[in-house]
Amino acid sequence: MDALNQYASESSDSESDSGCQTQSQTKSQKKYAQPVVRQYTVDTAPDIGGYTGPEHTALSFYVRPGQREIRHNLAYEVLAQPLVGPADNEGAFVSKINSNATSGRAELQAVDEMLFRQQERMFRQQGTAYDPSIDAQGSGKLVVGAGPIRGAVGNNRGLRRKSKGDSSVINGEGAYQGPWAGYEGETRGQATGPTAEQLAEYEQRVAQFTGETGAPEGSAAAAKSEKTKGSKPKGGAYLDGQEERTLLHAQSERDYQGRTYMHVPTELRQVEPGEQSCFVPKRMIKEWKSAHAGGVSAIRFIPGSGHLLLSSGMDGLVKIFDAHSSLALQRTYVGHSKAVRDISFAPDGNTFLSSSYDSYTKLWDTETGQCRQRFAVKGKKVPYVARFYPEDPNIFLVGQSDKKIVQWDIRANEVVQEYDQHLGAINSLTFIDSNRRFISTSDDKSMRVWEFGIPVVIKLVADPSMHSVPAVALHPNQKWLVGQSMDNRVVVYSAGDRIKPHKRKEFSGHLTAGFACQPSFSPDGKFLTSGDSEGQVWCWDWQSSRVVKKWKAHDKVTICTAWHPRETSRVATCSWDGTIKYWD
């Protein structure tokens, strides 16, 4: 401050000297007078406390109004300083003591309620209102409204009514609108939503979260996805110890009637599974590209209606798609740090199980995406397959890599039974005989039949020429089951009182050695489908065991096929190339 004051004083002296010289020059040379340059004192550091220097240090402290504790010895001049701050209409300083609002103090005014509502309606309808502070009767100065309200309302003064149309035209241009014809230039009824830039930003965030772009074909984002397609995915979207989460891909969770994607369409309720004759699909109606990074491991239709399709992949994600109307991705479930091997719906479809190589089996809510419970045995053995008990949704079985089958109770969150007779990892679990028994297959090249709840094998199916059966499907009439054998055959077993192989009936022609391709039956039981290692889909006639049709579906192994439980000719297939295809 001293240096600035000295600089200002020197500037003033120079100004006075220059002023004298200017006067003398004016007398001698009036014709060529130089302009006078005035310099002013510039104070770059205004006084904020009024005290400068070490002798006034004690006066630089301030005491807040209402402060009860002072940690320094202050002089009398500091304690006697006048109050500084905002004041209300009565002259009192506003503080926390006398404030009645967050931003200060709000004063109450006597305004007639009826007059206020009248002027409010007038302002909303016409954009103008009277100032009530001038006259309590509303006859004060007219206040003209401004902003979006006046421009948007204006009592429809600048709008023209559209033509009612031709009564003979029902649809299309010039169709009859009648009294429902709107106004020209209005946007009511038009679809609104995010802009293209907002959608691109959203797709970028989805790609970072789930590993897929979801961009339309031909766009820059889709081209970038094609370049990186097939590459090793960057770290999982979920790490051990984190909280499970979900991502909704639909525009809204509920429609205009308050229904979620769990609502069963009316047309699917009118048809019971197996009532209509099924046909072999002829064309592809939908392809979900890059459904899972690294490959798709399993797909399941929701029980009963089949309007939703659940999928699991090597990227540790589980996704659900609309398989009836929009055929769009609905939700992603993130909760596994490693690849998901198997998924299974509950009998009612409200929940499902996911088994992963991270040694966890997790129970999910299909509608909300919430992870209800997680299950893991001591030692964290890998769960290969999980199945709900059809008679009680609170109990399920898990086939593990340690040659054991454990029975979990969801309510107690503990293992209530163990089935320990196999000599290899468990591959499949299938309930038979009105859900009183179940069949398990293993890497030990055997099939064992168990009484549910009793850990004693009641039937052992094994033969020296028998190969491992990693995938099993039950016929709709509950009398037969088929297994994908590792010798490039689909073998048939009776599923009644006596479990024995049907040697006269087998399905062959495809190459599946080394791959657990999941077979599937049509709802009426007439056709059997299976994938193979070359990416083809094979369809056999159940009665004659002849190949009805085969077609190239994927670039890599077709690991799973699934028939729609109510549609007559719809089949879903998935592959290790990361795609899911829908055929009709």
JSON list of N, CA, C and O in Angstrom, two decimals, residues 392-436:
[
{"chain": "A", "resi": 392, "resn": "ASP", "atom": "N", "xyz": [-41.44, -76.01, -5.61]},
{"chain": "A", "resi": 392, "resn": "ASP", "atom": "CA", "xyz": [-41.16, -75.02, -4.58]},
{"chain": "A", "resi": 392, "resn": "ASP", "atom": "C", "xyz": [-40.10, -74.06, -5.09]},
{"chain": "A", "resi": 392, "resn": "ASP", "atom": "O", "xyz": [-38.93, -74.44, -5.21]},
{"chain": "A", "resi": 393, "resn": "PRO", "atom": "N", "xyz": [-40.46, -72.81, -5.40]},
{"chain": "A", "resi": 393, "resn": "PRO", "atom": "CA", "xyz": [-39.47, -71.87, -5.94]},
{"chain": "A", "resi": 393, "resn": "PRO", "atom": "C", "xyz": [-38.44, -71.42, -4.92]},
{"chain": "A", "resi": 393, "resn": "PRO", "atom": "O", "xyz": [-37.50, -70.71, -5.28]},
{"chain": "A", "resi": 394, "resn": "ASN", "atom": "N", "xyz": [-38.58, -71.81, -3.65]},
{"chain": "A", "resi": 394, "resn": "ASN", "atom": "CA", "xyz": [-37.60, -71.45, -2.63]},
{"chain": "A", "resi": 394, "resn": "ASN", "atom": "C", "xyz": [-36.46, -72.46, -2.53]},
{"chain": "A", "resi": 394, "resn": "ASN", "atom": "O", "xyz": [-35.56, -72.27, -1.70]},
{"chain": "A", "resi": 395, "resn": "ILE", "atom": "N", "xyz": [-36.47, -73.50, -3.35]},
{"chain": "A", "resi": 395, "resn": "ILE", "atom": "CA", "xyz": [-35.45, -74.54, -3.31]},
{"chain": "A", "resi": 395, "resn": "ILE", "atom": "C", "xyz": [-34.88, -74.71, -4.71]},
{"chain": "A", "resi": 395, "resn": "ILE", "atom": "O", "xyz": [-35.64, -74.72, -5.70]},
{"chain": "A", "resi": 396, "resn": "PHE", "atom": "N", "xyz": [-33.58, -74.86, -4.81]},
{"chain": "A", "resi": 396, "resn": "PHE", "atom": "CA", "xyz": [-32.97, -75.12, -6.10]},
{"chain": "A", "resi": 396, "resn": "PHE", "atom": "C", "xyz": [-31.74, -75.99, -5.90]},
{"chain": "A", "resi": 396, "resn": "PHE", "atom": "O", "xyz": [-31.17, -76.08, -4.80]},
{"chain": "A", "resi": 397, "resn": "LEU", "atom": "N", "xyz": [-31.34, -76.66, -6.99]},
{"chain": "A", "resi": 397, "resn": "LEU", "atom": "CA", "xyz": [-30.19, -77.55, -7.00]},
{"chain": "A", "resi": 397, "resn": "LEU", "atom": "C", "xyz": [-29.06, -76.90, -7.80]},
{"chain": "A", "resi": 397, "resn": "LEU", "atom": "O", "xyz": [-29.31, -76.22, -8.80]},
{"chain": "A", "resi": 398, "resn": "VAL", "atom": "N", "xyz": [-27.84, -77.16, -7.36]},
{"chain": "A", "resi": 398, "resn": "VAL", "atom": "CA", "xyz": [-26.66, -76.64, -8.04]},
{"chain": "A", "resi": 398, "resn": "VAL", "atom": "C", "xyz": [-25.68, -77.79, -8.25]},
{"chain": "A", "resi": 398, "resn": "VAL", "atom": "O", "xyz": [-25.29, -78.46, -7.28]},
{"chain": "A", "resi": 399, "resn": "GLY", "atom": "N", "xyz": [-25.31, -78.04, -9.51]},
{"chain": "A", "resi": 399, "resn": "GLY", "atom": "CA", "xyz": [-24.28, -79.02, -9.82]},
{"chain": "A", "resi": 399, "resn": "GLY", "atom": "C", "xyz": [-22.92, -78.33, -9.90]},
{"chain": "A", "resi": 399, "resn": "GLY", "atom": "O", "xyz": [-22.76, -77.36, -10.63]},
{"chain": "A", "resi": 400, "resn": "GLN", "atom": "N", "xyz": [-21.96, -78.84, -9.17]},
{"chain": "A", "resi": 400, "resn": "GLN", "atom": "CA", "xyz": [-20.70, -78.16, -8.98]},
{"chain": "A", "resi": 400, "resn": "GLN", "atom": "C", "xyz": [-19.54, -78.92, -9.63]},
{"chain": "A", "resi": 400, "resn": "GLN", "atom": "O", "xyz": [-19.68, -80.06, -10.06]},
{"chain": "A", "resi": 401, "resn": "SER", "atom": "N", "xyz": [-18.40, -78.26, -9.63]},
{"chain": "A", "resi": 401, "resn": "SER", "atom": "CA", "xyz": [-17.20, -78.85, -10.21]},
{"chain": "A", "resi": 401, "resn": "SER", "atom": "C", "xyz": [-16.53, -79.86, -9.28]},
{"chain": "A", "resi": 401, "resn": "SER", "atom": "O", "xyz": [-15.63, -80.57, -9.71]},
{"chain": "A", "resi": 402, "resn": "ASP", "atom": "N", "xyz": [-16.96, -79.93, -8.01]},
{"chain": "A", "resi": 402, "resn": "ASP", "atom": "CA", "xyz": [-16.36, -80.86, -7.06]},
{"chain": "A", "resi": 402, "resn": "ASP", "atom": "C", "xyz": [-17.14, -82.18, -6.97]},
{"chain": "A", "resi": 402, "resn": "ASP", "atom": "O", "xyz": [-17.11, -82.85, -5.93]},
{"chain": "A", "resi": 403, "resn": "LYS", "atom": "N", "xyz": [-17.88, -82.53, -8.05]},
{"chain": "A", "resi": 403, "resn": "LYS", "atom": "CA", "xyz": [-18.61, -83.80, -8.18]},
{"chain": "A", "resi": 403, "resn": "LYS", "atom": "C", "xyz": [-19.83, -83.88, -7.27]},
{"chain": "A", "resi": 403, "resn": "LYS", "atom": "O", "xyz": [-20.39, -84.96, -7.12]},
{"chain": "A", "resi": 404, "resn": "LYS", "atom": "N", "xyz": [-20.25, -82.76, -6.69]},
{"chain": "A", "resi": 404, "resn": "LYS", "atom": "CA", "xyz": [-21.38, -82.77, -5.78]},
{"chain": "A", "resi": 404, "resn": "LYS", "atom": "C", "xyz": [-22.56, -81.99, -6.34]},
{"chain": "A", "resi": 404, "resn": "LYS", "atom": "O", "xyz": [-22.40, -81.07, -7.14]},
{"chain": "A", "resi": 405, "resn": "ILE", "atom": "N", "xyz": [-23.75, -82.38, -5.89]},
{"chain": "A", "resi": 405, "resn": "ILE", "atom": "CA", "xyz": [-24.99, -81.64, -6.16]},
{"chain": "A", "resi": 405, "resn": "ILE", "atom": "C", "xyz": [-25.51, -81.16, -4.81]},
{"chain": "A", "resi": 405, "resn": "ILE", "atom": "O", "xyz": [-25.77, -81.98, -3.91]},
{"chain": "A", "resi": 406, "resn": "VAL", "atom": "N", "xyz": [-25.62, -79.85, -4.65]},
{"chain": "A", "resi": 406, "resn": "VAL", "atom": "CA", "xyz": [-26.07, -79.28, -3.38]},
{"chain": "A", "resi": 406, "resn": "VAL", "atom": "C", "xyz": [-27.47, -78.72, -3.55]},
{"chain": "A", "resi": 406, "resn": "VAL", "atom": "O", "xyz": [-27.83, -78.20, -4.60]},
{"chain": "A", "resi": 407, "resn": "GLN", "atom": "N", "xyz": [-28.26, -78.85, -2.50]},
{"chain": "A", "resi": 407, "resn": "GLN", "atom": "CA", "xyz": [-29.64, -78.35, -2.49]},
{"chain": "A", "resi": 407, "resn": "GLN", "atom": "C", "xyz": [-29.71, -77.16, -1.55]},
{"chain": "A", "resi": 407, "resn": "GLN", "atom": "O", "xyz": [-29.46, -77.29, -0.34]},
{"chain": "A", "resi": 408, "resn": "TRP", "atom": "N", "xyz": [-30.05, -76.00, -2.11]},
{"chain": "A", "resi": 408, "resn": "TRP", "atom": "CA", "xyz": [-30.11, -74.75, -1.34]},
{"chain": "A", "resi": 408, "resn": "TRP", "atom": "C", "xyz": [-31.55, -74.42, -0.96]},
{"chain": "A", "resi": 408, "resn": "TRP", "atom": "O", "xyz": [-32.48, -74.66, -1.74]},
{"chain": "A", "resi": 409, "resn": "ASP", "atom": "N", "xyz": [-31.70, -73.84, 0.22]},
{"chain": "A", "resi": 409, "resn": "ASP", "atom": "CA", "xyz": [-32.98, -73.27, 0.65]},
{"chain": "A", "resi": 409, "resn": "ASP", "atom": "C", "xyz": [-32.80, -71.75, 0.69]},
{"chain": "A", "resi": 409, "resn": "ASP", "atom": "O", "xyz": [-31.98, -71.23, 1.46]},
{"chain": "A", "resi": 410, "resn": "ILE", "atom": "N", "xyz": [-33.55, -71.05, -0.14]},
{"chain": "A", "resi": 410, "resn": "ILE", "atom": "CA", "xyz": [-33.40, -69.59, -0.24]},
{"chain": "A", "resi": 410, "resn": "ILE", "atom": "C", "xyz": [-33.79, -68.91, 1.07]},
{"chain": "A", "resi": 410, "resn": "ILE", "atom": "O", "xyz": [-33.17, -67.93, 1.49]},
{"chain": "A", "resi": 411, "resn": "ARG", "atom": "N", "xyz": [-34.79, -69.42, 1.74]},
{"chain": "A", "resi": 411, "resn": "ARG", "atom": "CA", "xyz": [-35.25, -68.78, 2.97]},
{"chain": "A", "resi": 411, "resn": "ARG", "atom": "C", "xyz": [-34.21, -68.87, 4.08]},
{"chain": "A", "resi": 411, "resn": "ARG", "atom": "O", "xyz": [-34.01, -67.92, 4.83]},
{"chain": "A", "resi": 412, "resn": "ALA", "atom": "N", "xyz": [-33.53, -70.02, 4.19]},
{"chain": "A", "resi": 412, "resn": "ALA", "atom": "CA", "xyz": [-32.51, -70.18, 5.22]},
{"chain": "A", "resi": 412, "resn": "ALA", "atom": "C", "xyz": [-31.13, -69.77, 4.75]},
{"chain": "A", "resi": 412, "resn": "ALA", "atom": "O", "xyz": [-30.21, -69.62, 5.56]},
{"chain": "A", "resi": 413, "resn": "ASN", "atom": "N", "xyz": [-30.97, -69.60, 3.43]},
{"chain": "A", "resi": 413, "resn": "ASN", "atom": "CA", "xyz": [-29.69, -69.24, 2.84]},
{"chain": "A", "resi": 413, "resn": "ASN", "atom": "C", "xyz": [-28.59, -70.22, 3.24]},
{"chain": "A", "resi": 413, "resn": "ASN", "atom": "O", "xyz": [-27.48, -69.83, 3.64]},
{"chain": "A", "resi": 414, "resn": "GLU", "atom": "N", "xyz": [-28.88, -71.51, 3.15]},
{"chain": "A", "resi": 414, "resn": "GLU", "atom": "CA", "xyz": [-27.91, -72.53, 3.50]},
{"chain": "A", "resi": 414, "resn": "GLU", "atom": "C", "xyz": [-28.19, -73.80, 2.71]},
{"chain": "A", "resi": 414, "resn": "GLU", "atom": "O", "xyz": [-29.29, -73.99, 2.15]},
{"chain": "A", "resi": 415, "resn": "VAL", "atom": "N", "xyz": [-27.19, -74.67, 2.66]},
{"chain": "A", "resi": 415, "resn": "VAL", "atom": "CA", "xyz": [-27.32, -75.96, 1.98]},
{"chain": "A", "resi": 415, "resn": "VAL", "atom": "C", "xyz": [-28.04, -76.93, 2.91]},
{"chain": "A", "resi": 415, "resn": "VAL", "atom": "O", "xyz": [-27.61, -77.15, 4.05]},
{"chain": "A", "resi": 416, "resn": "VAL", "atom": "N", "xyz": [-29.13, -77.50, 2.43]},
{"chain": "A", "resi": 416, "resn": "VAL", "atom": "CA", "xyz": [-29.93, -78.42, 3.25]},
{"chain": "A", "resi": 416, "resn": "VAL", "atom": "C", "xyz": [-29.74, -79.88, 2.86]},
{"chain": "A", "resi": 416, "resn": "VAL", "atom": "O", "xyz": [-30.17, -80.77, 3.59]},
{"chain": "A", "resi": 417, "resn": "GLN", "atom": "N", "xyz": [-29.09, -80.13, 1.70]},
{"chain": "A", "resi": 417, "resn": "GLN", "atom": "CA", "xyz": [-28.89, -81.53, 1.28]},
{"chain": "A", "resi": 417, "resn": "GLN", "atom": "C", "xyz": [-27.73, -81.59, 0.28]},
{"chain": "A", "resi": 417, "resn": "GLN", "atom": "O", "xyz": [-27.51, -80.64, -0.48]},
{"chain": "A", "resi": 418, "resn": "GLU", "atom": "N", "xyz": [-27.00, -82.70, 0.29]},
{"chain": "A", "resi": 418, "resn": "GLU", "atom": "CA", "xyz": [-25.92, -82.93, -0.65]},
{"chain": "A", "resi": 418, "resn": "GLU", "atom": "C", "xyz": [-26.10, -84.30, -1.31]},
{"chain": "A", "resi": 418, "resn": "GLU", "atom": "O", "xyz": [-26.45, -85.28, -0.64]},
{"chain": "A", "resi": 419, "resn": "TYR", "atom": "N", "xyz": [-25.87, -84.32, -2.62]},
{"chain": "A", "resi": 419, "resn": "TYR", "atom": "CA", "xyz": [-25.94, -85.56, -3.39]},
{"chain": "A", "resi": 419, "resn": "TYR", "atom": "C", "xyz": [-24.52, -85.82, -3.92]},
{"chain": "A", "resi": 419, "resn": "TYR", "atom": "O", "xyz": [-24.06, -85.13, -4.82]},
{"chain": "A", "resi": 420, "resn": "ASP", "atom": "N", "xyz": [-23.85, -86.80, -3.33]},
{"chain": "A", "resi": 420, "resn": "ASP", "atom": "CA", "xyz": [-22.43, -87.02, -3.60]},
{"chain": "A", "resi": 420, "resn": "ASP", "atom": "C", "xyz": [-22.21, -88.47, -4.03]},
{"chain": "A", "resi": 420, "resn": "ASP", "atom": "O", "xyz": [-21.95, -89.34, -3.19]},
{"chain": "A", "resi": 421, "resn": "GLN", "atom": "N", "xyz": [-22.32, -88.73, -5.33]},
{"chain": "A", "resi": 421, "resn": "GLN", "atom": "CA", "xyz": [-22.06, -90.06, -5.85]},
{"chain": "A", "resi": 421, "resn": "GLN", "atom": "C", "xyz": [-21.30, -90.03, -7.17]},
{"chain": "A", "resi": 421, "resn": "GLN", "atom": "O", "xyz": [-20.75, -91.05, -7.57]},
{"chain": "A", "resi": 422, "resn": "HIS", "atom": "N", "xyz": [-21.28, -88.90, -7.83]},
{"chain": "A", "resi": 422, "resn": "HIS", "atom": "CA", "xyz": [-20.62, -88.80, -9.13]},
{"chain": "A", "resi": 422, "resn": "HIS", "atom": "C", "xyz": [-19.11, -88.79, -8.97]},
{"chain": "A", "resi": 422, "resn": "HIS", "atom": "O", "xyz": [-18.57, -88.46, -7.90]},
{"chain": "A", "resi": 423, "resn": "LEU", "atom": "N", "xyz": [-18.43, -89.13, -10.06]},
{"chain": "A", "resi": 423, "resn": "LEU", "atom": "CA", "xyz": [-16.97, -89.16, -10.08]},
{"chain": "A", "resi": 423, "resn": "LEU", "atom": "C", "xyz": [-16.38, -88.04, -10.93]},
{"chain": "A", "resi": 423, "resn": "LEU", "atom": "O", "xyz": [-15.16, -88.04, -11.18]},
{"chain": "A", "resi": 424, "resn": "GLY", "atom": "N", "xyz": [-17.19, -87.14, -11.40]},
{"chain": "A", "resi": 424, "resn": "GLY", "atom": "CA", "xyz": [-16.73, -86.02, -12.21]},
{"chain": "A", "resi": 424, "resn": "GLY", "atom": "C", "xyz": [-17.64, -84.82, -12.01]},
{"chain": "A", "resi": 424, "resn": "GLY", "atom": "O", "xyz": [-18.63, -84.86, -11.27]},
{"chain": "A", "resi": 425, "resn": "ALA", "atom": "N", "xyz": [-17.29, -83.72, -12.67]},
{"chain": "A", "resi": 425, "resn": "ALA", "atom": "CA", "xyz": [-18.08, -82.49, -12.55]},
{"chain": "A", "resi": 425, "resn": "ALA", "atom": "C", "xyz": [-19.49, -82.70, -13.10]},
{"chain": "A", "resi": 425, "resn": "ALA", "atom": "O", "xyz": [-19.70, -83.42, -14.07]},
{"chain": "A", "resi": 426, "resn": "ILE", "atom": "N", "xyz": [-20.46, -82.03, -12.48]},
{"chain": "A", "resi": 426, "resn": "ILE", "atom": "CA", "xyz": [-21.86, -82.16, -12.87]},
{"chain": "A", "resi": 426, "resn": "ILE", "atom": "C", "xyz": [-22.13, -81.24, -14.06]},
{"chain": "A", "resi": 426, "resn": "ILE", "atom": "O", "xyz": [-21.77, -80.06, -14.04]},
{"chain": "A", "resi": 427, "resn": "ASN", "atom": "N", "xyz": [-22.80, -81.79, -15.08]},
{"chain": "A", "resi": 427, "resn": "ASN", "atom": "CA", "xyz": [-23.06, -81.02, -16.30]},
{"chain": "A", "resi": 427, "resn": "ASN", "atom": "C", "xyz": [-24.51, -80.58, -16.46]},
{"chain": "A", "resi": 427, "resn": "ASN", "atom": "O", "xyz": [-24.78, -79.50, -16.98]},
{"chain": "A", "resi": 428, "resn": "SER", "atom": "N", "xyz": [-25.47, -81.41, -16.04]},
{"chain": "A", "resi": 428, "resn": "SER", "atom": "CA", "xyz": [-26.89, -81.08, -16.26]},
{"chain": "A", "resi": 428, "resn": "SER", "atom": "C", "xyz": [-27.74, -81.68, -15.16]},
{"chain": "A", "resi": 428, "resn": "SER", "atom": "O", "xyz": [-27.37, -82.69, -14.55]},
{"chain": "A", "resi": 429, "resn": "LEU", "atom": "N", "xyz": [-28.90, -81.05, -14.93]},
{"chain": "A", "resi": 429, "resn": "LEU", "atom": "CA", "xyz": [-29.90, -81.52, -13.97]},
{"chain": "A", "resi": 429, "resn": "LEU", "atom": "C", "xyz": [-31.26, -81.40, -14.62]},
{"chain": "A", "resi": 429, "resn": "LEU", "atom": "O", "xyz": [-31.61, -80.34, -15.14]},
{"chain": "A", "resi": 430, "resn": "THR", "atom": "N", "xyz": [-32.06, -82.50, -14.59]},
{"chain": "A", "resi": 430, "resn": "THR", "atom": "CA", "xyz": [-33.36, -82.53, -15.25]},
{"chain": "A", "resi": 430, "resn": "THR", "atom": "C", "xyz": [-34.36, -83.24, -14.35]},
{"chain": "A", "resi": 430, "resn": "THR", "atom": "O", "xyz": [-34.12, -84.38, -13.93]},
{"chain": "A", "resi": 431, "resn": "PHE", "atom": "N", "xyz": [-35.49, -82.56, -14.06]},
{"chain": "A", "resi": 431, "resn": "PHE", "atom": "CA", "xyz": [-36.54, -83.16, -13.23]},
{"chain": "A", "resi": 431, "resn": "PHE", "atom": "C", "xyz": [-37.48, -84.00, -14.10]},
{"chain": "A", "resi": 431, "resn": "PHE", "atom": "O", "xyz": [-37.88, -83.56, -15.20]},
{"chain": "A", "resi": 432, "resn": "ILE", "atom": "N", "xyz": [-37.85, -85.19, -13.62]},
{"chain": "A", "resi": 432, "resn": "ILE", "atom": "CA", "xyz": [-38.73, -86.12, -14.33]},
{"chain": "A", "resi": 432, "resn": "ILE", "atom": "C", "xyz": [-39.75, -86.69, -13.37]},
{"chain": "A", "resi": 432, "resn": "ILE", "atom": "O", "xyz": [-39.70, -86.43, -12.15]},
{"chain": "A", "resi": 433, "resn": "ASP", "atom": "N", "xyz": [-40.67, -87.50, -13.90]},
{"chain": "A", "resi": 433, "resn": "ASP", "atom": "CA", "xyz": [-41.66, -88.24, -13.12]},
{"chain": "A", "resi": 433, "resn": "ASP", "atom": "C", "xyz": [-42.42, -87.32, -12.17]},
{"chain": "A", "resi": 433, "resn": "ASP", "atom": "O", "xyz": [-42.45, -87.51, -10.95]},
{"chain": "A", "resi": 434, "resn": "SER", "atom": "N", "xyz": [-43.09, -86.32, -12.75]},
{"chain": "A", "resi": 434, "resn": "SER", "atom": "CA", "xyz": [-43.88, -85.35, -11.99]},
{"chain": "A", "resi": 434, "resn": "SER", "atom": "C", "xyz": [-43.05, -84.67, -10.91]},
{"chain": "A", "resi": 434, "resn": "SER", "atom": "O", "xyz": [-43.53, -84.41, -9.79]},
{"chain": "A", "resi": 435, "resn": "ASN", "atom": "N", "xyz": [-41.78, -84.41, -11.22]},
{"chain": "A", "resi": 435, "resn": "ASN", "atom": "CA", "xyz": [-40.86, -83.69, -10.35]},
{"chain": "A", "resi": 435, "resn": "ASN", "atom": "C", "xyz": [-40.53, -84.44, -9.06]},
{"chain": "A", "resi": 435, "resn": "ASN", "atom": "O", "xyz": [-40.02, -83.84, -8.10]},
{"chain": "A", "resi": 436, "resn": "ARG", "atom": "N", "xyz": [-40.78, -85.73, -9.04]},
{"chain": "A", "resi": 436, "resn": "ARG", "atom": "CA", "xyz": [-40.41, -86.52, -7.87]},
{"chain": "A", "resi": 436, "resn": "ARG", "atom": "C", "xyz": [-38.96, -86.98, -7.93]},
{"chain": "A", "resi": 436, "resn": "ARG", "atom": "O", "xyz": [-38.36, -87.26, -6.90]}
]
